[in-house]
Coordinates of C-alpha atoms and ligand atoms in Angstrom, one line a residue:
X1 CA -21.5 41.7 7.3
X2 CA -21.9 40.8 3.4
X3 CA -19.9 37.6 2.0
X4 CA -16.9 39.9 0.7
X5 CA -16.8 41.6 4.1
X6 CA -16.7 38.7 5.5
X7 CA -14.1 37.1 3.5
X8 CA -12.1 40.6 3.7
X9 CA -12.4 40.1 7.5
X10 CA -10.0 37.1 7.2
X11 CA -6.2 37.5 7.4
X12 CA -5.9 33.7 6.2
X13 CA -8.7 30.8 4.4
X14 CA -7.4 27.2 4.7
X15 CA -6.7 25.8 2.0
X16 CA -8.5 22.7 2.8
X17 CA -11.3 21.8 5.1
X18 CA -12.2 18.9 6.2
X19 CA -15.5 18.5 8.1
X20 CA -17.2 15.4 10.3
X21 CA -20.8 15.9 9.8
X22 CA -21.8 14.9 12.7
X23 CA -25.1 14.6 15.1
X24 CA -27.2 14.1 12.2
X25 CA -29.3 11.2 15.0
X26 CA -29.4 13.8 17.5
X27 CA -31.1 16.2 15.4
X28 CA -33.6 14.4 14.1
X29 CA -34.1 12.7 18.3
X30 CA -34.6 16.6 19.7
X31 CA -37.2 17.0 16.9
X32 CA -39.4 13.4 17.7
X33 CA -38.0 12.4 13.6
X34 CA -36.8 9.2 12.7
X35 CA -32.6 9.5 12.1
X36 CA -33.3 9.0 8.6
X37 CA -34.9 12.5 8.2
X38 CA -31.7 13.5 10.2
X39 CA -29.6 12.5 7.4
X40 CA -31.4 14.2 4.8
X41 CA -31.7 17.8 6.6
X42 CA -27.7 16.9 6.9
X43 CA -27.4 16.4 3.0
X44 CA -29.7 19.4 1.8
X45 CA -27.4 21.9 4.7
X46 CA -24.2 20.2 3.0
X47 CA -25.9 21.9 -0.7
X48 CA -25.4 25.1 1.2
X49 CA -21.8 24.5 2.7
X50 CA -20.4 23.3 -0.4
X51 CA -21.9 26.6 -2.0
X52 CA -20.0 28.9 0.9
X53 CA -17.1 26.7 0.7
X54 CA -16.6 28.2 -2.7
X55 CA -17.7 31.5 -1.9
X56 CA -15.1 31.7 0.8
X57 CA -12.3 30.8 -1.5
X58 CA -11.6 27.0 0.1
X59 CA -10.0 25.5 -2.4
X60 CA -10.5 21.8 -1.4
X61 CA -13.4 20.7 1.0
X62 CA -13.0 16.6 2.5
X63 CA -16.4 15.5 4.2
X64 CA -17.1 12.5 6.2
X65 CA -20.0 11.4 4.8
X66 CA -19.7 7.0 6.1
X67 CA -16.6 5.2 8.1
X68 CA -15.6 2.1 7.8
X69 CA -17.5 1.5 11.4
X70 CA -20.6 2.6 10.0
X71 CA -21.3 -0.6 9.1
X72 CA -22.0 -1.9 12.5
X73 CA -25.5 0.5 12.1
X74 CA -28.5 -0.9 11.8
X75 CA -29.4 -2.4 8.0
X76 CA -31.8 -0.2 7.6
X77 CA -29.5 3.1 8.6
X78 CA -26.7 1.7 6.9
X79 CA -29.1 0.9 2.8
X80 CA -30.6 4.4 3.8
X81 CA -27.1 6.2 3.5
X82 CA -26.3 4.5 0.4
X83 CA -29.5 5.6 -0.9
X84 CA -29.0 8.6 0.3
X85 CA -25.7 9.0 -1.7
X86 CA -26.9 7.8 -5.2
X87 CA -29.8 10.3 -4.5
X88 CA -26.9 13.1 -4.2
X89 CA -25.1 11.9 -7.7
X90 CA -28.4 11.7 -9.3
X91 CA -29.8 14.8 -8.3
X92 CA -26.6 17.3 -7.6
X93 CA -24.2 16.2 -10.3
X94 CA -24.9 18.2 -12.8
X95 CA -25.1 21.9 -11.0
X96 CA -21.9 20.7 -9.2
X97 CA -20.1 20.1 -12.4
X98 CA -21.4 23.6 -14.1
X99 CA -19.7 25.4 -10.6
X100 CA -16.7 23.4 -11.4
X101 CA -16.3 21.4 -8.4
X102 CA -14.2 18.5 -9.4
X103 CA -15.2 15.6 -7.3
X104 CA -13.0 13.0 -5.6
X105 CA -13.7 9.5 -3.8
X106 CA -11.6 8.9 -0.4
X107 CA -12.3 5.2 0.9
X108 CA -13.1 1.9 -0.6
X109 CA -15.5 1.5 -3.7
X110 CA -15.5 -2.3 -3.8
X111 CA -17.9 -2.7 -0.9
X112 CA -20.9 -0.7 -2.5
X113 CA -23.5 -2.0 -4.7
X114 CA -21.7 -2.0 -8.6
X115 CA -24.3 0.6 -9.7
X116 CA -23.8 2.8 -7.2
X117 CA -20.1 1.8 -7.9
X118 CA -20.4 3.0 -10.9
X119 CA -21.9 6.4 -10.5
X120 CA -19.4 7.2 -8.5
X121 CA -16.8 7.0 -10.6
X122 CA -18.8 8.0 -13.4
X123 CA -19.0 11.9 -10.7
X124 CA -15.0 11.4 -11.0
X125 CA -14.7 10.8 -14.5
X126 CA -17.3 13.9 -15.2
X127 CA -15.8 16.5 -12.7
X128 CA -12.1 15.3 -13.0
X129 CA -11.3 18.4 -15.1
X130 CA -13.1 21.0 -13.0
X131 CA -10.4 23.2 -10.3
X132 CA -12.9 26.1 -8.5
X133 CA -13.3 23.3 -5.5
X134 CA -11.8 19.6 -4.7
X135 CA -14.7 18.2 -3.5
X136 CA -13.2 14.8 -1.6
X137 CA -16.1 12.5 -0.5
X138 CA -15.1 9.8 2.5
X139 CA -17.2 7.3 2.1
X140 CA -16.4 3.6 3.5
X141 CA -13.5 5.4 4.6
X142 CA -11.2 4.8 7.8
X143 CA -7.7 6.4 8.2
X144 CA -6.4 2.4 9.4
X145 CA -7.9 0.8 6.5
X146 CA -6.8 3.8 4.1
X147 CA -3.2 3.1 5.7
X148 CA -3.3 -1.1 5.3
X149 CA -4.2 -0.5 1.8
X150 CA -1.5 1.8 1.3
X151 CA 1.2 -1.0 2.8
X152 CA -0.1 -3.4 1.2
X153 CA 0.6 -1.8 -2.6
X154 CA 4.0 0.0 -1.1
X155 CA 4.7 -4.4 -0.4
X156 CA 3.2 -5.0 -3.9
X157 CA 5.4 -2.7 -5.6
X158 CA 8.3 -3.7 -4.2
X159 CA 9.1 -0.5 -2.7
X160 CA 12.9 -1.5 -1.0
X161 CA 12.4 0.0 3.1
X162 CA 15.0 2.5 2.8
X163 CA 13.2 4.3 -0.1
X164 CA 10.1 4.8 1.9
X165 CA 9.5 8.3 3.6
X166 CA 6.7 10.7 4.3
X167 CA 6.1 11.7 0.3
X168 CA 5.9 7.8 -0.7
X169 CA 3.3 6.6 2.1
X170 CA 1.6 10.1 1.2
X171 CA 1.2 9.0 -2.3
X172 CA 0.1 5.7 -1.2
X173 CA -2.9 7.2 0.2
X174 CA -6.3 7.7 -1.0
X175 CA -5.5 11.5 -1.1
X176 CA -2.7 11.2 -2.9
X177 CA -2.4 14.5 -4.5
X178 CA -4.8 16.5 -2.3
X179 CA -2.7 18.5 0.6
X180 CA -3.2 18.1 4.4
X181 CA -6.1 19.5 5.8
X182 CA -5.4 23.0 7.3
X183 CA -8.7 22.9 9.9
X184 CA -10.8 20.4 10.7
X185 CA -14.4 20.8 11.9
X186 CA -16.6 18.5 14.0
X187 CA -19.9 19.4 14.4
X188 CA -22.2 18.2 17.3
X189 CA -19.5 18.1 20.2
X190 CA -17.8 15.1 20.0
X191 CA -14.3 15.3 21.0
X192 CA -12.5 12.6 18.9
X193 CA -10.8 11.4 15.4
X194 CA -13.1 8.7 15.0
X195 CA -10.5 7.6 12.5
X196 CA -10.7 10.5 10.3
X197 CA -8.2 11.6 7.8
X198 CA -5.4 10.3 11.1
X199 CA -2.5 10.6 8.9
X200 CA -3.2 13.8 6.8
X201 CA -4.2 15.0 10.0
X202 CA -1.3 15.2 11.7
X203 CA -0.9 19.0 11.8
X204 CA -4.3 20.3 11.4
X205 CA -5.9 22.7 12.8
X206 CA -9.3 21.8 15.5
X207 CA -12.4 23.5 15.2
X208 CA -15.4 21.5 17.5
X209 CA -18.8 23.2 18.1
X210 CA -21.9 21.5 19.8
X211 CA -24.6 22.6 16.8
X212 CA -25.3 19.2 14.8
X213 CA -24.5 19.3 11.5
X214 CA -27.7 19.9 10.1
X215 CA -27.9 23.4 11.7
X216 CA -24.5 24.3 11.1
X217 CA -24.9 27.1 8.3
X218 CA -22.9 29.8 6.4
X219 CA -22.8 31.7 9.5
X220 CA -21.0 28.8 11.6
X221 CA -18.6 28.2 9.0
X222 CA -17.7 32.0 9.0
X223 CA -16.8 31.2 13.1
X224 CA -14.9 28.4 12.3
X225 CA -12.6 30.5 9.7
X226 CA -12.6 32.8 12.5
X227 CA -11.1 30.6 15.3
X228 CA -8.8 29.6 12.3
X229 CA -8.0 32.9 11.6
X230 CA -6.0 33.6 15.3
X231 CA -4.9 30.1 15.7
X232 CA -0.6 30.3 14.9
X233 CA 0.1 27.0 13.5
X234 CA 3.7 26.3 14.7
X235 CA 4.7 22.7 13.5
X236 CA 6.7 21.6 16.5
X237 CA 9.1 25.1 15.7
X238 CA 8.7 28.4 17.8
X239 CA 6.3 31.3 17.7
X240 CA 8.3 34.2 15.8
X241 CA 7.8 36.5 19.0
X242 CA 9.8 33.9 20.8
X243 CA 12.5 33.7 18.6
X244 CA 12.6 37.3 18.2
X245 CA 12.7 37.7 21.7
X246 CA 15.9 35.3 21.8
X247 CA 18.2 37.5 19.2
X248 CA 17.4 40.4 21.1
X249 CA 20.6 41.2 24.2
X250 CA 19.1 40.2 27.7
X251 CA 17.8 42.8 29.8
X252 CA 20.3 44.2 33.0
Ligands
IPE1 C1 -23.3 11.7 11.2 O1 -24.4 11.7 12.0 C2 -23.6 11.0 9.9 C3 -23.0 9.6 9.8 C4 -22.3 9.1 10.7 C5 -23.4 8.9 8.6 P1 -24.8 10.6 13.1 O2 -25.7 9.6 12.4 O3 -23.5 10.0 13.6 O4 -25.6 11.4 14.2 P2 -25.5 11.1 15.7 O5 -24.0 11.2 16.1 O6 -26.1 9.8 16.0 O7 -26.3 12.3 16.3
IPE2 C1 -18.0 9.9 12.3 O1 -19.2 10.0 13.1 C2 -18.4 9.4 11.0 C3 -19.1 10.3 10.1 C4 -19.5 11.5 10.4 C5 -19.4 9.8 8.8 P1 -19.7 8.7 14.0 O2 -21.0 9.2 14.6 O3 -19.7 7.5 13.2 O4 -18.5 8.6 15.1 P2 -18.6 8.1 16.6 O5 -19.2 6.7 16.5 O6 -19.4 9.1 17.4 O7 -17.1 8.1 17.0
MG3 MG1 -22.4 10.4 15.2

């Protein structure tokens, strides 16, 4: 099938993806490379999925690139993914900001090295403008951190308890502004949150395949909008076959 087939094939495209790129180790283990190498065949295949992201219409794309836990890693892992994501700003920013993908940090900044700091919100500033794909990077992010911070500045402002619903913590968050994820994909098997997006989350739509994250190309993504496709997302309500079958008079 071409890429417009394809897309044609699709009776829905999330909105917005969110994606745990994970097994980056493992790939790099069943090949006899050190994990770093894992985590740059995981960055160059991210080039590609950003490209299809677009392609496919996704209109904003969230990617797990270091949690909060992270940290616990080895110092070596841990300065090699910081590296790692400089290398990305310095190398990718431009071509992302001619294809108008606006960029967007989800997490804390004030952990990382002020340079690095500072190219990042230098991406932001840059991309802030651009609208063909929200491109929301989670890094030193955890959903329980992203929800203390958001108390603590709801306490700050003085919100008053009885003003505080769903839209206010919402736009407390570090996502304020960006809508739920409609599917979220693991990638290398793992069947858990790993305190992901746990709030945003609360509605979306599962998509977990064994293929490490590496490996998982244009092709995977296409099964993942698949599955998505013939999923009926019901929100707690009923299917519309069952409530149509209610309004209709009961047989003999
Ligand atoms: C995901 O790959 C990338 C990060 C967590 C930064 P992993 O490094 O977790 O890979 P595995 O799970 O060890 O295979
Ligand atoms: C989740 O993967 C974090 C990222 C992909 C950045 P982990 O590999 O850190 O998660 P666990 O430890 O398997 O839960
Ligand atoms: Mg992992």
């Amino acid at each position: 099938m071409s890429p417009a087939e394809k897309i044609t094939a699709l009776t829905k495209i999330p909105n917005h993806v969110a994606v745990i790129m994970d097994g980056n180790g493992r790939w790099a283990k069943s090949r006899g490379l050190p994990r770093m190498l894992g985590h740059r065949a995981g960055t160059e295949n991210l080039r590609k999925i950003i490209r299809a992201c677009v392609e496919f219409g996704i209109h904003y794309l969230t990617i797990y690139a270091f949690s909060t836990e992270n940290w616990g890693r080895p110092t070596e892992e841990v300065q090699g993914l910081m590296l790692i994501l400089e290398d990305v700003i310095d190398k990718e920013l431009n071509e992302l900001h001619e294809e108008g993908v606006q960029l967007r940090h989800i997490g804390r900044l004030e952990n990382l090295k002020p340079a690095l700091r500072e190219k990042v919100l230098h991406a932001i500033e840059l991309t802030r403008n651009n609208n063909r794909l929200v491109l929301c990077v989670a890094f030193n992010y955890g959903g329980r951190d992203e929800i203390v911070c958001a108390i603590r500045r709801i306490i700050e402002d003085g919100i008053r308890p009885e003003a505080i619903n769903d839209e206010v913590v919402a736009s407390y968050l570090f996502t304020a502004g960006v809508p739920d994820p409609d599917l979220i994909i693991r990638t290398s098997g793992e069947m858990r949150v790993s305190n992901f997006l746990i709030w945003q989350g609360a509605y979306s739509e599962w998509y977990v395949t064994p293929t490490y994250w590496p490996d998982f190309d244009k092709d995977e993504l296409f099964k993942a909008l698949q599955s998505y496709d013939q999923r009926e997302r019901r929100f707690g309500r009923l299917s519309t076959s069952d409530c149509a079958g209610d309004a209709e008079p009961h047989a003999g």
